[in-house]
């Protein structure tokens, strides 16, 4: 009887040590540095201040809509001649591959509310990818919101022919609604326009999502 008890106690001890070792290994693996190609990972997740936009359906888009899914946010405007349509096309292809690994939504925030009406945003999104979200608000909301993402924009020109200079990076938001990384355009060599390569974008986001548990 005593031998059986000792056997059971030894088994419990070994099992406990195994669980502790596994947890320690997992914790150490969690802390391993990521090898990111086109992203900057913040040392600490950053909470986004409360905001309220309107999407292409005329529905409120707030912090709540960032919860329980990964989100990729970028800013622009529908009259943008190059950066925005390129980003929309690339992100359409990227989202299809990313969805094999995680749930992610893509949000296009227009920083040209004067011209980008709800109908215009609806047409723009439907042309590129109806699964994307397009949202905007007045500048009094957009300015602090874009700054909280680490983005800037400015109107250039006069009258109706103005353009909008804006950041070309993307912000990665965790399922807790926190900003955890910025995906930035990179230039392979001097003189070549910086860009975000889909292969690097997908690899980075997949690594980051696997690295964090939410």
PDB file of N, CA and C in Angstrom, residues 25-68:
ATOM      1  N   UNK A  25       9.037  27.187 -20.499  1.00  0.00           N
ATOM      2  CA  UNK A  25       9.481  27.152 -21.899  1.00  0.00           C
ATOM      3  C   UNK A  25       8.600  28.051 -22.764  1.00  0.00           C
ATOM      4  N   UNK A  26       7.292  27.978 -22.518  1.00  0.00           N
ATOM      5  CA  UNK A  26       6.368  28.798 -23.279  1.00  0.00           C
ATOM      6  C   UNK A  26       6.627  30.273 -23.039  1.00  0.00           C
ATOM      7  N   UNK A  27       6.885  30.637 -21.754  1.00  0.00           N
ATOM      8  CA  UNK A  27       7.143  32.032 -21.410  1.00  0.00           C
ATOM      9  C   UNK A  27       8.425  32.521 -22.065  1.00  0.00           C
ATOM     10  N   UNK A  28       9.458  31.674 -22.061  1.00  0.00           N
ATOM     11  CA  UNK A  28      10.713  32.051 -22.692  1.00  0.00           C
ATOM     12  C   UNK A  28      10.538  32.191 -24.194  1.00  0.00           C
ATOM     13  N   UNK A  29       9.763  31.261 -24.778  1.00  0.00           N
ATOM     14  CA  UNK A  29       9.529  31.328 -26.224  1.00  0.00           C
ATOM     15  C   UNK A  29       8.742  32.573 -26.571  1.00  0.00           C
ATOM     16  N   UNK A  30       7.807  32.958 -25.681  1.00  0.00           N
ATOM     17  CA  UNK A  30       6.984  34.150 -25.904  1.00  0.00           C
ATOM     18  C   UNK A  30       7.843  35.416 -25.944  1.00  0.00           C
ATOM     19  N   UNK A  31       8.955  35.383 -25.178  1.00  0.00           N
ATOM     20  CA  UNK A  31       9.792  36.561 -25.074  1.00  0.00           C
ATOM     21  C   UNK A  31      10.870  36.618 -26.157  1.00  0.00           C
ATOM     22  N   UNK A  32      10.945  35.573 -26.989  1.00  0.00           N
ATOM     23  CA  UNK A  32      11.947  35.577 -28.048  1.00  0.00           C
ATOM     24  C   UNK A  32      11.683  36.747 -28.996  1.00  0.00           C
ATOM     25  N   UNK A  33      12.722  37.456 -29.398  1.00  0.00           N
ATOM     26  CA  UNK A  33      12.516  38.594 -30.301  1.00  0.00           C
ATOM     27  C   UNK A  33      11.992  38.137 -31.655  1.00  0.00           C
ATOM     28  N   UNK A  34      11.091  38.929 -32.221  1.00  0.00           N
ATOM     29  CA  UNK A  34      10.548  38.626 -33.540  1.00  0.00           C
ATOM     30  C   UNK A  34      11.490  39.160 -34.609  1.00  0.00           C
ATOM     31  N   UNK A  35      11.476  38.507 -35.742  1.00  0.00           N
ATOM     32  CA  UNK A  35      12.266  38.958 -36.887  1.00  0.00           C
ATOM     33  C   UNK A  35      11.292  39.604 -37.876  1.00  0.00           C
ATOM     34  N   UNK A  36      11.151  40.919 -37.772  1.00  0.00           N
ATOM     35  CA  UNK A  36      10.174  41.648 -38.577  1.00  0.00           C
ATOM     36  C   UNK A  36      10.864  42.376 -39.735  1.00  0.00           C
ATOM     37  N   UNK A  37      10.212  42.336 -40.891  1.00  0.00           N
ATOM     38  CA  UNK A  37      10.806  42.900 -42.101  1.00  0.00           C
ATOM     39  C   UNK A  37      10.378  44.340 -42.366  1.00  0.00           C
ATOM     40  N   UNK A  38       9.108  44.640 -42.078  1.00  0.00           N
ATOM     41  CA  UNK A  38       8.583  45.949 -42.473  1.00  0.00           C
ATOM     42  C   UNK A  38       7.744  46.588 -41.370  1.00  0.00           C
ATOM     43  N   UNK A  39       7.899  46.103 -40.147  1.00  0.00           N
ATOM     44  CA  UNK A  39       7.060  46.564 -39.041  1.00  0.00           C
ATOM     45  C   UNK A  39       7.902  47.007 -37.853  1.00  0.00           C
ATOM     46  N   UNK A  40       7.315  47.942 -37.101  1.00  0.00           N
ATOM     47  CA  UNK A  40       7.898  48.349 -35.819  1.00  0.00           C
ATOM     48  C   UNK A  40       6.927  47.918 -34.729  1.00  0.00           C
ATOM     49  N   UNK A  41       7.405  47.083 -33.829  1.00  0.00           N
ATOM     50  CA  UNK A  41       6.582  46.584 -32.741  1.00  0.00           C
ATOM     51  C   UNK A  41       6.812  47.436 -31.500  1.00  0.00           C
ATOM     52  N   UNK A  42       5.751  48.011 -30.949  1.00  0.00           N
ATOM     53  CA  UNK A  42       5.881  48.824 -29.749  1.00  0.00           C
ATOM     54  C   UNK A  42       6.246  47.955 -28.547  1.00  0.00           C
ATOM     55  N   UNK A  43       7.140  48.438 -27.692  1.00  0.00           N
ATOM     56  CA  UNK A  43       7.502  47.666 -26.499  1.00  0.00           C
ATOM     57  C   UNK A  43       6.298  47.364 -25.615  1.00  0.00           C
ATOM     58  N   UNK A  44       5.346  48.293 -25.569  1.00  0.00           N
ATOM     59  CA  UNK A  44       4.121  48.108 -24.803  1.00  0.00           C
ATOM     60  C   UNK A  44       2.924  48.470 -25.689  1.00  0.00           C
ATOM     61  N   UNK A  45       1.862  47.691 -25.588  1.00  0.00           N
ATOM     62  CA  UNK A  45       0.642  48.003 -26.327  1.00  0.00           C
ATOM     63  C   UNK A  45       0.108  49.368 -25.907  1.00  0.00           C
ATOM     64  N   UNK A  46      -0.452  50.104 -26.849  1.00  0.00           N
ATOM     65  CA  UNK A  46      -0.912  51.461 -26.573  1.00  0.00           C
ATOM     66  C   UNK A  46      -2.424  51.559 -26.752  1.00  0.00           C
ATOM     67  N   UNK A  47      -3.081  51.983 -25.705  1.00  0.00           N
ATOM     68  CA  UNK A  47      -4.538  52.115 -25.736  1.00  0.00           C
ATOM     69  C   UNK A  47      -4.929  53.300 -26.613  1.00  0.00           C
ATOM     70  N   UNK A  48      -5.922  53.098 -27.468  1.00  0.00           N
ATOM     71  CA  UNK A  48      -6.406  54.194 -28.305  1.00  0.00           C
ATOM     72  C   UNK A  48      -7.455  54.999 -27.540  1.00  0.00           C
ATOM     73  N   UNK A  49      -7.353  56.325 -27.558  1.00  0.00           N
ATOM     74  CA  UNK A  49      -8.374  57.153 -26.905  1.00  0.00           C
ATOM     75  C   UNK A  49      -9.739  56.928 -27.572  1.00  0.00           C
ATOM     76  N   UNK A  50     -10.817  57.190 -26.863  1.00  0.00           N
ATOM     77  CA  UNK A  50     -12.148  57.017 -27.444  1.00  0.00           C
ATOM     78  C   UNK A  50     -12.316  57.864 -28.713  1.00  0.00           C
ATOM     79  N   UNK A  51     -12.969  57.295 -29.706  1.00  0.00           N
ATOM     80  CA  UNK A  51     -13.230  58.005 -30.964  1.00  0.00           C
ATOM     81  C   UNK A  51     -14.564  57.535 -31.527  1.00  0.00           C
ATOM     82  N   UNK A  52     -15.111  58.318 -32.446  1.00  0.00           N
ATOM     83  CA  UNK A  52     -16.342  57.934 -33.125  1.00  0.00           C
ATOM     84  C   UNK A  52     -16.310  58.441 -34.566  1.00  0.00           C
ATOM     85  N   UNK A  53     -16.305  57.491 -35.504  1.00  0.00           N
ATOM     86  CA  UNK A  53     -16.357  57.790 -36.924  1.00  0.00           C
ATOM     87  C   UNK A  53     -17.685  57.284 -37.479  1.00  0.00           C
ATOM     88  N   UNK A  54     -17.943  57.571 -38.752  1.00  0.00           N
ATOM     89  CA  UNK A  54     -19.086  56.992 -39.453  1.00  0.00           C
ATOM     90  C   UNK A  54     -18.566  56.188 -40.632  1.00  0.00           C
ATOM     91  N   UNK A  55     -19.073  54.948 -40.783  1.00  0.00           N
ATOM     92  CA  UNK A  55     -18.583  54.114 -41.868  1.00  0.00           C
ATOM     93  C   UNK A  55     -19.405  54.312 -43.142  1.00  0.00           C
ATOM     94  N   UNK A  56     -19.094  53.522 -44.178  1.00  0.00           N
ATOM     95  CA  UNK A  56     -19.745  53.697 -45.480  1.00  0.00           C
ATOM     96  C   UNK A  56     -21.226  53.323 -45.464  1.00  0.00           C
ATOM     97  N   UNK A  57     -21.655  52.681 -44.381  1.00  0.00           N
ATOM     98  CA  UNK A  57     -23.073  52.350 -44.218  1.00  0.00           C
ATOM     99  C   UNK A  57     -23.807  53.400 -43.388  1.00  0.00           C
ATOM    100  N   UNK A  58     -23.076  54.416 -42.942  1.00  0.00           N
ATOM    101  CA  UNK A  58     -23.685  55.414 -42.075  1.00  0.00           C
ATOM    102  C   UNK A  58     -23.777  54.963 -40.630  1.00  0.00           C
ATOM    103  N   UNK A  59     -23.051  53.872 -40.282  1.00  0.00           N
ATOM    104  CA  UNK A  59     -23.073  53.338 -38.928  1.00  0.00           C
ATOM    105  C   UNK A  59     -21.891  53.874 -38.119  1.00  0.00           C
ATOM    106  N   UNK A  60     -22.079  53.993 -36.807  1.00  0.00           N
ATOM    107  CA  UNK A  60     -21.014  54.431 -35.924  1.00  0.00           C
ATOM    108  C   UNK A  60     -19.866  53.426 -35.934  1.00  0.00           C
ATOM    109  N   UNK A  61     -18.651  53.943 -36.004  1.00  0.00           N
ATOM    110  CA  UNK A  61     -17.468  53.088 -35.908  1.00  0.00           C
ATOM    111  C   UNK A  61     -16.631  53.640 -34.770  1.00  0.00           C
ATOM    112  N   UNK A  62     -16.524  52.850 -33.695  1.00  0.00           N
ATOM    113  CA  UNK A  62     -15.862  53.306 -32.475  1.00  0.00           C
ATOM    114  C   UNK A  62     -14.825  52.270 -32.023  1.00  0.00           C
ATOM    115  N   UNK A  63     -14.265  52.504 -30.857  1.00  0.00           N
ATOM    116  CA  UNK A  63     -13.321  51.546 -30.277  1.00  0.00           C
ATOM    117  C   UNK A  63     -13.930  50.151 -30.179  1.00  0.00           C
ATOM    118  N   UNK A  64     -15.242  50.098 -29.982  1.00  0.00           N
ATOM    119  CA  UNK A  64     -15.908  48.814 -29.807  1.00  0.00           C
ATOM    120  C   UNK A  64     -15.755  47.925 -31.038  1.00  0.00           C
ATOM    121  N   UNK A  65     -15.736  48.538 -32.221  1.00  0.00           N
ATOM    122  CA  UNK A  65     -15.624  47.764 -33.459  1.00  0.00           C
ATOM    123  C   UNK A  65     -14.205  47.228 -33.690  1.00  0.00           C
ATOM    124  N   UNK A  66     -13.278  47.575 -32.822  1.00  0.00           N
ATOM    125  CA  UNK A  66     -11.910  47.055 -32.924  1.00  0.00           C
ATOM    126  C   UNK A  66     -11.678  45.865 -31.992  1.00  0.00           C
ATOM    127  N   UNK A  67     -12.688  45.525 -31.220  1.00  0.00           N
ATOM    128  CA  UNK A  67     -12.524  44.471 -30.226  1.00  0.00           C
ATOM    129  C   UNK A  67     -12.745  43.088 -30.840  1.00  0.00           C
ATOM    130  N   UNK A  68     -12.000  42.113 -30.307  1.00  0.00           N
ATOM    131  CA  UNK A  68     -12.167  40.686 -30.637  1.00  0.00           C
ATOM    132  C   UNK A  68     -11.768  40.304 -32.056  1.00  0.00           C
TER     133      UNK A  68
END
